[in-house]
Coordinates of C-alpha atoms in Angstrom, one line a residue:
M6 CA 3.7 1.8 -16.2
K7 CA 1.9 3.2 -13.4
I8 CA 0.4 6.6 -14.5
A9 CA -2.0 8.9 -11.4
L10 CA -4.7 11.1 -12.4
M11 CA -6.3 13.1 -9.2
D12 CA -9.3 15.7 -8.7
S13 CA -11.9 16.0 -6.3
G14 CA -14.6 14.3 -7.9
I15 CA -15.1 12.3 -11.2
G16 CA -13.5 15.8 -13.6
L17 CA -11.0 13.9 -14.0
L18 CA -12.5 11.0 -15.9
A19 CA -12.2 12.4 -19.7
A20 CA -7.9 12.4 -19.3
T21 CA -8.4 8.8 -17.4
A22 CA -9.7 7.3 -20.8
A23 CA -8.2 9.3 -22.8
V24 CA -4.6 7.9 -21.1
R25 CA -6.7 4.7 -21.2
R26 CA -7.3 4.9 -25.1
L27 CA -3.4 5.6 -25.8
R28 CA -1.9 2.7 -23.4
P29 CA -4.5 0.3 -22.3
D30 CA -1.8 -1.5 -20.6
A31 CA -0.9 0.8 -18.5
D32 CA -1.8 1.0 -14.5
L33 CA -3.7 3.3 -13.3
V34 CA -4.1 5.2 -9.9
L35 CA -7.1 7.3 -9.8
S36 CA -6.8 9.4 -6.3
L37 CA -9.8 11.2 -5.4
D38 CA -11.5 13.9 -2.9
P39 CA -14.7 13.1 -2.3
D40 CA -14.5 14.1 1.8
G41 CA -13.7 17.6 0.8
M42 CA -15.3 18.3 -2.9
P43 CA -16.0 20.4 -4.5
W44 CA -12.8 22.0 -4.2
G45 CA -14.4 25.6 -6.1
P46 CA -15.5 27.2 -3.5
R47 CA -13.0 26.7 -0.9
T48 CA -9.5 29.5 0.0
P49 CA -7.1 28.8 -2.3
E50 CA -5.0 28.1 0.7
D51 CA -7.9 25.0 1.8
L52 CA -8.1 23.8 -1.8
T53 CA -3.9 23.4 -2.5
R54 CA -3.8 21.6 1.6
R55 CA -6.9 18.7 0.1
A56 CA -4.9 18.7 -3.1
V57 CA -1.2 18.2 -2.1
A58 CA -3.0 15.1 0.2
V59 CA -4.8 14.1 -2.7
A60 CA -1.4 13.8 -4.6
E61 CA 1.0 12.1 -1.8
A62 CA -2.0 9.3 -1.6
A63 CA -1.1 8.7 -5.2
A64 CA 2.3 9.5 -4.2
A65 CA 2.7 6.6 -2.1
L66 CA 1.8 4.1 -4.8
R67 CA 5.1 4.9 -6.7
P68 CA 3.5 6.3 -10.2
D69 CA 5.9 7.2 -13.0
V70 CA 3.7 10.5 -13.9
L71 CA 0.6 12.4 -11.9
I72 CA -2.0 14.0 -14.3
V73 CA -3.7 16.9 -12.3
G74 CA -6.7 17.0 -14.0
C75 CA -9.1 19.4 -12.5
N76 CA -8.7 23.3 -14.3
T77 CA -8.7 24.9 -10.7
A78 CA -6.4 22.5 -9.2
T79 CA -4.6 23.1 -12.2
V80 CA -4.6 27.6 -10.9
H81 CA -3.8 27.2 -7.6
A82 CA -1.9 24.7 -6.8
L83 CA -0.1 23.2 -9.5
P84 CA 2.9 24.9 -8.0
A85 CA 3.1 23.6 -4.8
L86 CA 2.3 19.7 -6.1
R87 CA 5.3 19.9 -8.4
A88 CA 6.9 21.4 -5.0
H89 CA 5.9 17.8 -3.2
C90 CA 6.5 15.5 -6.0
E91 CA 9.3 16.4 -8.3
P92 CA 11.4 15.7 -10.3
G93 CA 10.6 11.8 -8.6
I94 CA 7.5 12.2 -10.2
P95 CA 6.8 14.8 -12.9
V96 CA 3.6 16.8 -12.5
I97 CA 1.0 17.5 -15.4
G98 CA -1.7 20.4 -15.6
T99 CA -4.6 20.8 -16.7
V100 CA -4.7 23.9 -19.5
P101 CA -7.9 25.5 -21.1
A102 CA -7.2 24.9 -24.8
I103 CA -7.1 27.9 -25.4
K104 CA -4.3 28.1 -27.5
P105 CA -5.4 25.7 -30.4
A106 CA -8.5 27.2 -30.4
S107 CA -7.5 30.2 -31.1
A108 CA -4.5 29.3 -34.2
G109 CA -8.6 28.7 -35.9
G110 CA -9.2 32.0 -36.2
G111 CA -12.8 32.6 -35.6
H112 CA -15.1 33.7 -32.8
V113 CA -13.7 31.7 -29.5
A114 CA -16.3 31.0 -26.7
I115 CA -14.5 29.3 -23.7
W116 CA -17.0 27.6 -20.7
A117 CA -15.9 27.4 -17.6
T118 CA -17.1 27.6 -14.2
P119 CA -17.9 31.0 -12.7
A120 CA -15.1 31.1 -10.7
T121 CA -12.8 30.9 -13.1
T122 CA -14.3 33.1 -16.1
G123 CA -13.2 36.6 -15.9
S124 CA -9.9 35.3 -13.5
P125 CA -6.8 36.9 -14.0
Y126 CA -5.5 33.3 -14.8
Q127 CA -7.6 32.9 -18.0
R128 CA -6.8 36.5 -18.9
N129 CA -3.9 36.2 -19.4
L130 CA -4.5 32.9 -21.0
I131 CA -6.3 35.2 -23.4
A132 CA -3.8 38.1 -23.5
E133 CA -0.8 35.3 -24.0
F134 CA -2.7 32.9 -26.6
A135 CA -5.9 34.7 -28.8
H136 CA -4.2 37.8 -30.1
G137 CA -6.7 39.4 -32.8
V138 CA -9.2 36.5 -32.1
Q139 CA -12.9 37.2 -30.4
V140 CA -12.9 35.5 -27.6
T141 CA -16.1 34.9 -25.0
E142 CA -16.1 34.2 -21.8
V143 CA -19.1 32.0 -21.0
P144 CA -19.5 31.2 -17.1
C145 CA -21.3 28.0 -16.6
W146 CA -23.2 28.3 -13.4
G147 CA -24.1 24.9 -12.1
L148 CA -22.7 22.8 -15.0
A149 CA -19.4 21.1 -13.3
E150 CA -21.8 19.9 -9.7
A151 CA -24.9 18.7 -12.0
V152 CA -22.2 16.5 -14.3
E153 CA -20.5 15.5 -10.9
H154 CA -24.2 14.5 -9.7
A155 CA -24.8 12.7 -13.1
D156 CA -28.0 15.0 -12.6
E157 CA -29.9 15.1 -16.3
R158 CA -31.9 18.0 -15.3
A159 CA -29.5 20.0 -14.2
I160 CA -27.1 18.6 -16.4
A161 CA -29.9 20.3 -19.0
T162 CA -31.0 23.3 -17.1
A163 CA -27.1 24.3 -17.1
V164 CA -26.2 23.3 -20.5
A165 CA -28.7 25.8 -22.3
A166 CA -28.4 28.0 -19.7
A167 CA -25.0 29.2 -21.1
A168 CA -25.4 28.6 -24.7
E169 CA -28.3 31.0 -23.7
L170 CA -25.2 33.3 -23.1
T171 CA -23.2 32.1 -26.0
P172 CA -23.1 34.2 -29.1
A173 CA -24.8 33.2 -32.1
D174 CA -21.6 33.7 -34.4
V175 CA -19.3 31.2 -32.0
T176 CA -17.3 29.1 -34.4
T177 CA -15.0 27.6 -31.5
L178 CA -16.6 26.2 -27.9
V179 CA -13.1 25.6 -26.0
L180 CA -14.5 23.2 -22.8
G181 CA -12.3 24.9 -19.8
C182 CA -13.8 22.2 -16.9
T183 CA -12.9 18.8 -17.3
H184 CA -16.0 17.9 -16.2
Y185 CA -17.6 19.4 -19.6
E186 CA -15.8 17.0 -21.5
L187 CA -18.2 14.7 -20.1
V188 CA -21.0 16.0 -21.5
A189 CA -19.3 18.1 -24.6
E190 CA -21.9 16.5 -27.7
R191 CA -24.8 17.6 -25.1
I192 CA -22.9 21.0 -25.3
R193 CA -22.1 20.5 -29.0
A194 CA -25.9 20.1 -29.7
A195 CA -26.8 23.4 -28.2
V196 CA -25.0 25.5 -29.4
Q197 CA -24.6 24.6 -32.8
R198 CA -26.8 26.9 -35.1
P199 CA -29.1 25.6 -37.7
G200 CA -27.1 26.2 -41.2
A201 CA -24.0 27.6 -39.7
A202 CA -20.8 25.1 -39.9
P203 CA -19.9 22.3 -37.5
L204 CA -19.0 23.6 -34.4
V205 CA -15.4 22.7 -33.2
L206 CA -14.7 21.5 -29.7
H207 CA -11.5 21.9 -27.7
G208 CA -10.9 19.7 -24.8
S209 CA -8.0 19.6 -23.1
A210 CA -7.9 15.8 -22.1
G211 CA -5.8 13.9 -25.0
A212 CA -3.4 16.6 -25.0
V213 CA -3.0 16.1 -21.3
A214 CA -2.4 12.7 -21.2
A215 CA -0.1 12.6 -24.7
Q216 CA 2.2 15.3 -22.7
A217 CA 2.1 12.5 -20.1
L218 CA 3.1 9.9 -22.0
R219 CA 6.1 12.1 -23.6
R220 CA 7.0 13.2 -19.6
I221 CA 8.6 9.7 -19.3
G222 CA 9.7 8.9 -22.6
E223 CA 6.8 6.2 -23.4
H224 CA 4.7 6.5 -26.7
P225 CA 1.0 5.8 -27.9
A226 CA 0.4 1.8 -27.8
P227 CA -3.3 1.8 -28.5
D228 CA -3.3 -1.6 -29.6
A229 CA -1.4 -2.8 -26.5
P230 CA -2.6 -5.7 -24.1
A231 CA -6.0 -4.6 -22.2
D232 CA -4.5 -5.4 -19.1
G233 CA -3.9 -2.3 -17.4
A234 CA -5.3 -2.0 -13.4
L235 CA -6.8 0.0 -12.1
T236 CA -7.1 1.6 -8.0
V237 CA -9.2 4.1 -6.9
L238 CA -8.8 6.3 -3.9
L239 CA -11.5 7.8 -1.9
S240 CA -9.8 11.0 0.3
G241 CA -6.6 7.9 0.3
R242 CA -8.4 5.9 1.3
E243 CA -8.8 2.3 -1.1
G244 CA -12.3 2.1 -3.1
G245 CA -14.2 2.1 -6.0
L246 CA -15.6 4.9 -8.5
P247 CA -18.6 6.6 -7.8
A248 CA -21.5 5.5 -8.9
P249 CA -21.8 8.3 -11.3
A250 CA -19.2 7.8 -12.8
L251 CA -20.8 4.7 -14.9
H252 CA -23.6 6.9 -16.2
Y253 CA -20.5 8.4 -18.5
A254 CA -19.2 6.1 -21.3
E255 CA -16.1 7.6 -20.2
G256 CA -16.5 5.5 -16.8
R257 CA -17.6 2.8 -18.5
L258 CA -14.4 2.5 -19.9
L259 CA -12.6 1.7 -16.6
P260 CA -13.5 -1.1 -14.4
A261 CA -12.1 -3.6 -16.9
T262 CA -9.7 -4.6 -14.2
G263 CA -8.7 -5.4 -10.2
P264 CA -7.0 -3.0 -8.6
L265 CA -3.2 -2.9 -8.6
A266 CA -3.4 -5.1 -4.6
D267 CA -4.3 -7.7 -6.8
R268 CA -1.4 -7.9 -8.7
M269 CA 1.3 -7.0 -5.9

């Protein structure tokens, strides 16, 4: 079994780690775009062009499924990616976990990039899944970029600024950018109010990993042999994990085996 994941940068690490935990025997292909990152400021057309190129690089290694480990790419490029890859390679997008977060009631905050906050895409998800639930959208200026570069000072500053914008009575927080899942506990600590019930966090990585397995008719097997290979593509060129990836537990989980090329 071979599972590919794509993103401009290391935001895909959370979903990658979730896949690795569910199926340690799966071969992984990570397709990143260091030459074109960040994708967020790009026009939808330019972002789509770069995302398709990254997907095509992964598709050349014939994966069984492709996970788009990026909310922004899912918003703008998912139809084009599916047109290029399916039906041969199912494509799984990443959507903020607004539906399960809203199911618990209470006041829900959605932390997302400034470009996503207030966007028709996010507002449509809120309208569809958050009926009767109070929702506050929180723009997280600079947080994704800080996480991407493992800049601890910038992460702390961005998390603190977003926490200041988060109402005190929030009970549930949606991590609406895949990068944020890499610093989830720091976010929890910043938002948790003394004496309040434990804050509930909702990311997308676990659900996306499980959906990818379902689409290809596989099941979780966390006790399978941990012999899955890892291949990293950097704007189409085979390379290694970017150094900032190893700053996070999700990144350190991965380089346990060699690339697919060593096993072909």
